[in-house]
Amino acid sequence: MPSGAPAEPSAGPAPMAAAVAAAAVLGGGLLLVAWRWLRPAARPGAGSGASMRGKTVIITGANSGLGRAVAAELLRMKARVIMGCRDRARAERAASEIRAELGEREAAEGGGELVVRQLDLASLSSVRDFCRQVLQEEPRLDVLINNAGIFQCPYMKTEDGFEMQFGVNHLGHFLLTNLLLGLLKNSAPSRIVVVSSKLYKYGEINFEDLNSEISYNKSFCYSRSKLANILFARELARRLEGTGVTVNSLHPGIVRTNLGRHVNIPLLAKPLFNLVSWAFFKTPLEGAQTSIYLASSPEVEGVSGKYFGDCKEEELLPKAMDDLVARKLWDISEVMVGLLK
């Protein structure tokens, strides 16, 4: 270098650190892509080969996510599927899409049917109207799948003044199931499938503040509603012993659906979150397998009061098997929804 010439800038630590970070991000992204493509696909539910011809199934929240996937698969198995949805227009669009996906060949074979009915689980009057129509029009009901839910929403109340997550996830389904029990019994052997969540583990049943009027934490309240689902299924199974109606609950795993629409993810973190969810979360069809299994598989004929994940029975924490709490919750729920004065 000639004397007096300016020195060339040396590669400092900042550019080097940026290069390392970029390489790490790229490498991590490639690993996630490899993981997603190389991981084994979730096996179809063991009931996927069964025929549901001649059977009627009600699925709540069937216009998107898990419910839509369950509806499509049970329709493919020739069931008469009633989609109970809050937004009728969205449900009609989903039904049209499902029929189109099924294809002309399977549709020509006949046997299955897709019916849309309006059902808002945040309104007890809507639940009663839905059940009234079902009881008037349907001669039988073979499977009820309590699938719809709301996840970690800001504090708000249902039409009847209940905290939204507890009101929709538990109380709406509690009333729906009770009003349809007669038809389910008359159609026995029949099944009730309750979609819960592993997040029940973080919930507690606080009988002093079921409506979250003293304090509200959206995560805790979701977990409490999912614990209530399991306790409800357990108590209902006990009450239905000997009737030919079985009741089981399940967790679908972590699934890529719009259930988390109320969860705020920082804008800069969204690309990474989307990549991670694509790599590690289940698709709706994968998440739907346990619901399909419990609704249709001969393997669980007569099985009741159990909790399933990935089409297998799983153990529950003691608080989800507390029969005294389950009975007290049942008694209070009866009063809250107006079954008892």
XYZ file of C-alpha atoms in Angstrom:
341
model
C 0.000 0.000 0.000
C 1.516 3.345 -0.958
C 2.518 5.567 1.907
C -0.272 7.955 2.868
C -3.055 5.931 1.167
C -6.198 5.493 3.285
C -6.424 2.167 5.025
C -9.079 -0.228 3.731
C -11.825 -0.875 6.283
C -11.409 -4.176 8.013
C -14.287 -6.581 8.547
C -15.446 -5.549 11.988
C -17.465 -7.518 14.561
C -20.828 -5.998 13.563
C -20.919 -7.302 9.959
C -19.594 -10.636 11.181
C -22.341 -10.897 13.828
C -25.016 -10.010 11.268
C -23.712 -12.685 8.920
C -23.746 -15.278 11.696
C -27.290 -14.310 12.684
C -28.480 -14.493 9.085
C -26.875 -17.895 8.664
C -28.484 -19.101 11.888
C -31.913 -17.919 10.797
C -31.502 -19.488 7.363
C -30.190 -22.703 8.841
C -33.007 -22.820 11.381
C -35.547 -22.221 8.658
C -34.084 -25.022 6.548
C -34.171 -27.363 9.546
C -37.826 -26.530 10.146
C -38.647 -27.173 6.498
C -36.787 -30.486 6.640
C -38.575 -31.437 9.864
C -41.973 -30.658 8.382
C -41.406 -32.719 5.272
C -39.614 -35.618 6.926
C -41.823 -36.101 9.971
C -44.302 -38.982 9.544
C -47.814 -37.909 8.670
C -50.413 -38.446 11.350
C -52.087 -41.783 10.814
C -55.746 -41.661 9.875
C -58.104 -42.339 12.723
C -58.810 -46.014 13.200
C -62.437 -45.354 12.308
C -61.593 -43.858 8.904
C -62.474 -47.086 7.099
C -65.819 -47.450 8.844
C -69.086 -46.586 7.160
C -71.386 -44.011 8.724
C -74.145 -44.628 6.193
C -77.562 -44.112 7.759
C -76.132 -42.227 10.748
C -76.790 -38.610 11.662
C -74.039 -36.495 13.218
C -74.195 -32.974 14.659
C -70.934 -31.004 14.748
C -70.779 -27.579 16.388
C -68.429 -25.026 14.857
C -68.162 -27.035 11.641
C -67.477 -24.205 9.200
C -63.728 -23.950 9.862
C -60.727 -25.627 11.454
C -61.207 -28.945 13.222
C -64.969 -28.968 12.822
C -64.775 -28.493 9.067
C -62.219 -31.296 8.759
C -64.383 -33.643 10.837
C -67.468 -32.760 8.782
C -65.664 -33.485 5.516
C -64.359 -36.853 6.687
C -67.674 -38.034 8.146
C -69.463 -36.946 4.983
C -66.934 -39.004 3.025
C -67.945 -41.914 5.280
C -71.568 -41.374 4.122
C -72.943 -39.774 7.292
C -75.718 -37.195 7.357
C -73.786 -34.280 8.855
C -75.545 -31.317 10.467
C -73.220 -28.313 10.741
C -74.262 -26.191 13.731
C -72.655 -22.791 13.106
C -73.061 -19.226 14.335
C -72.474 -17.598 10.933
C -74.844 -19.279 8.500
C -73.370 -17.602 5.393
C -69.853 -18.797 6.234
C -71.198 -22.257 6.988
C -72.987 -22.432 3.622
C -69.748 -21.477 1.856
C -67.833 -24.122 3.806
C -70.474 -26.734 2.958
C -70.235 -25.886 -0.757
C -66.444 -26.167 -0.617
C -66.636 -29.536 1.166
C -69.060 -30.890 -1.437
C -66.758 -29.695 -4.212
C -63.746 -31.303 -2.544
C -65.630 -34.566 -2.187
C -65.966 -34.676 -5.945
C -68.626 -35.822 -8.326
C -67.713 -39.512 -8.127
C -68.221 -39.837 -4.380
C -71.277 -37.581 -4.479
C -72.817 -39.796 -7.163
C -72.432 -42.828 -4.918
C -74.774 -41.128 -2.461
C -75.348 -41.910 1.174
C -73.907 -38.783 2.746
C -75.553 -35.418 3.230
C -74.420 -32.038 4.513
C -76.958 -29.785 6.246
C -76.364 -26.286 7.664
C -78.219 -25.068 10.747
C -77.765 -21.784 12.600
C -76.430 -22.210 16.139
C -74.938 -19.503 18.351
C -73.589 -21.057 21.528
C -73.289 -17.585 23.080
C -77.100 -17.408 23.080
C -79.166 -19.891 25.073
C -82.247 -18.958 23.037
C -80.330 -19.852 19.852
C -79.360 -23.199 21.391
C -82.998 -23.896 22.245
C -84.157 -22.909 18.741
C -81.547 -25.188 17.174
C -82.548 -28.134 19.352
C -86.239 -27.512 18.715
C -85.634 -27.718 14.973
C -83.510 -30.860 15.306
C -86.136 -32.597 17.425
C -88.857 -31.679 14.946
C -86.970 -32.706 11.805
C -84.563 -35.496 12.738
C -85.822 -39.010 13.497
C -82.457 -39.999 14.976
C -79.147 -38.640 16.246
C -76.217 -41.043 16.364
C -73.322 -38.737 17.221
C -73.070 -35.299 18.834
C -69.640 -33.655 18.568
C -69.222 -30.646 20.856
C -66.419 -29.035 18.888
C -66.967 -25.253 18.778
C -64.940 -23.017 21.060
C -63.541 -19.577 21.695
C -59.925 -19.102 22.820
C -58.436 -16.445 25.092
C -60.720 -13.605 24.047
C -60.822 -10.223 25.819
C -63.355 -10.027 28.617
C -66.848 -10.030 27.160
C -70.188 -11.598 27.991
C -72.637 -13.826 26.179
C -76.192 -12.742 25.389
C -77.227 -14.206 28.747
C -74.520 -12.429 30.754
C -71.968 -15.236 31.135
C -68.227 -14.789 30.673
C -67.742 -15.646 26.981
C -65.294 -18.563 27.194
C -67.140 -20.329 30.011
C -70.485 -19.504 28.380
C -69.645 -20.810 24.899
C -67.183 -23.607 25.637
C -69.083 -25.084 28.587
C -72.578 -23.720 29.220
C -73.744 -23.551 25.599
C -72.701 -27.143 24.987
C -74.094 -28.213 28.364
C -77.572 -26.994 27.392
C -77.281 -28.306 23.828
C -76.359 -31.795 25.003
C -79.059 -31.966 27.646
C -81.781 -30.887 25.225
C -80.716 -33.569 22.720
C -80.282 -36.408 25.231
C -83.730 -37.866 24.596
C -83.071 -38.217 20.876
C -79.611 -39.666 21.525
C -81.082 -42.252 23.903
C -83.772 -43.202 21.407
C -81.067 -43.661 18.757
C -78.766 -45.795 20.932
C -76.124 -47.010 20.555
C -75.041 -43.398 20.136
C -72.063 -41.266 21.043
C -71.207 -37.845 22.473
C -67.726 -36.484 21.726
C -66.439 -33.499 23.733
C -63.444 -31.576 22.375
C -61.327 -30.276 25.248
C -57.648 -29.278 25.406
C -54.444 -30.205 27.196
C -54.579 -26.693 28.599
C -57.193 -27.947 31.077
C -54.164 -28.643 33.277
C -53.816 -24.935 34.052
C -57.462 -24.381 34.972
C -59.321 -24.491 38.274
C -63.048 -24.521 38.964
C -63.612 -21.531 41.230
C -67.240 -21.798 42.309
C -67.000 -18.381 43.935
C -66.325 -16.669 40.602
C -67.460 -18.882 37.711
C -68.466 -15.781 35.771
C -65.082 -14.056 36.290
C -66.671 -10.957 37.769
C -64.056 -10.659 40.521
C -61.033 -11.200 38.282
C -60.396 -12.183 34.658
C -57.399 -13.791 33.059
C -58.110 -14.899 29.494
C -55.636 -17.795 29.561
C -56.841 -19.111 32.908
C -60.492 -18.784 31.881
C -59.917 -20.779 28.702
C -58.194 -23.524 30.703
C -61.055 -23.516 33.214
C -63.624 -23.947 30.433
C -61.652 -26.906 29.064
C -61.450 -28.479 32.515
C -65.212 -27.974 32.753
C -65.603 -29.855 29.453
C -63.831 -32.889 30.877
C -65.722 -32.820 34.187
C -68.998 -32.470 32.270
C -68.166 -35.454 30.050
C -67.205 -37.513 33.095
C -70.390 -36.731 35.011
C -72.565 -37.209 31.927
C -70.991 -40.618 31.291
C -71.874 -41.605 34.843
C -75.476 -40.477 34.421
C -75.840 -42.303 31.097
C -74.587 -45.696 32.250
C -76.799 -48.445 30.850
C -78.517 -46.208 28.266
C -76.351 -47.133 25.278
C -75.115 -43.538 24.974
C -71.357 -43.125 25.457
C -69.473 -39.911 26.260
C -65.762 -39.312 25.794
C -63.563 -36.215 25.781
C -60.364 -35.531 23.872
C -57.579 -33.093 23.164
C -56.691 -32.555 19.487
C -53.145 -31.320 20.072
C -51.806 -27.987 18.829
C -53.533 -27.311 15.532
C -53.226 -24.533 12.947
C -56.728 -23.041 13.040
C -58.288 -19.602 13.520
C -59.023 -20.438 17.163
C -56.146 -18.171 18.229
C -57.501 -15.089 16.467
C -57.669 -13.213 19.798
C -53.995 -13.875 20.586
C -51.783 -10.892 19.764
C -48.454 -11.786 18.153
C -45.938 -8.928 17.594
C -45.701 -7.995 13.925
C -41.965 -8.726 13.723
C -42.470 -12.149 15.295
C -45.261 -13.258 12.958
C -43.018 -14.641 10.172
C -41.146 -16.807 12.668
C -44.386 -17.864 14.373
C -45.913 -18.801 11.026
C -42.860 -20.874 10.124
C -42.801 -22.643 13.493
C -46.553 -23.345 13.390
C -46.243 -24.684 9.846
C -43.449 -27.002 10.939
C -44.732 -28.217 14.296
C -48.489 -27.649 14.573
C -50.957 -30.183 13.241
C -53.059 -29.498 10.195
C -56.829 -29.399 10.859
C -57.181 -32.856 9.309
C -54.447 -34.250 11.548
C -55.991 -32.617 14.597
C -59.428 -33.978 13.664
C -58.396 -37.635 13.744
C -59.299 -38.304 17.378
C -62.746 -36.734 16.961
C -63.330 -38.903 13.878
C -62.078 -41.956 15.750
C -64.378 -41.441 18.730
C -67.332 -40.710 16.443
C -66.964 -43.723 14.194
C -64.510 -46.406 15.242
C -65.772 -49.842 16.321
C -62.768 -49.930 18.670
C -64.494 -47.576 21.118
C -67.973 -49.072 20.928
C -69.261 -49.068 24.513
C -66.261 -47.102 25.867
C -67.391 -44.159 27.991
C -66.072 -41.591 30.444
C -62.534 -41.635 29.046
C -60.108 -39.001 27.756
C -58.253 -39.458 24.459
C -55.402 -37.945 22.473
C -53.993 -39.156 19.149
C -56.657 -41.884 19.058
C -55.436 -43.389 22.340
C -56.737 -43.205 25.895
C -54.699 -40.875 28.123
C -54.413 -40.296 31.843
C -55.992 -37.249 33.470
C -54.793 -35.142 36.367
C -56.663 -35.817 39.633
C -58.537 -32.501 39.423
C -60.138 -33.654 36.156
C -61.371 -36.839 37.863
C -62.889 -35.196 40.952
C -66.430 -36.568 40.961
C -67.599 -34.228 43.721
C -66.518 -31.166 41.749
C -68.043 -32.648 38.571
C -71.432 -33.121 40.279
C -71.390 -29.672 41.836
C -70.489 -28.108 38.478
C -73.355 -30.027 36.865
C -75.851 -28.823 39.470
C -74.765 -25.184 39.134
C -74.719 -25.391 35.327
C -78.309 -26.673 35.317
C -79.392 -23.551 37.153
C -77.262 -21.200 35.036
C -78.773 -22.409 31.731
C -82.324 -22.579 33.106
C -82.825 -26.344 33.191
C -83.575 -25.974 36.890
C -85.072 -22.923 38.573
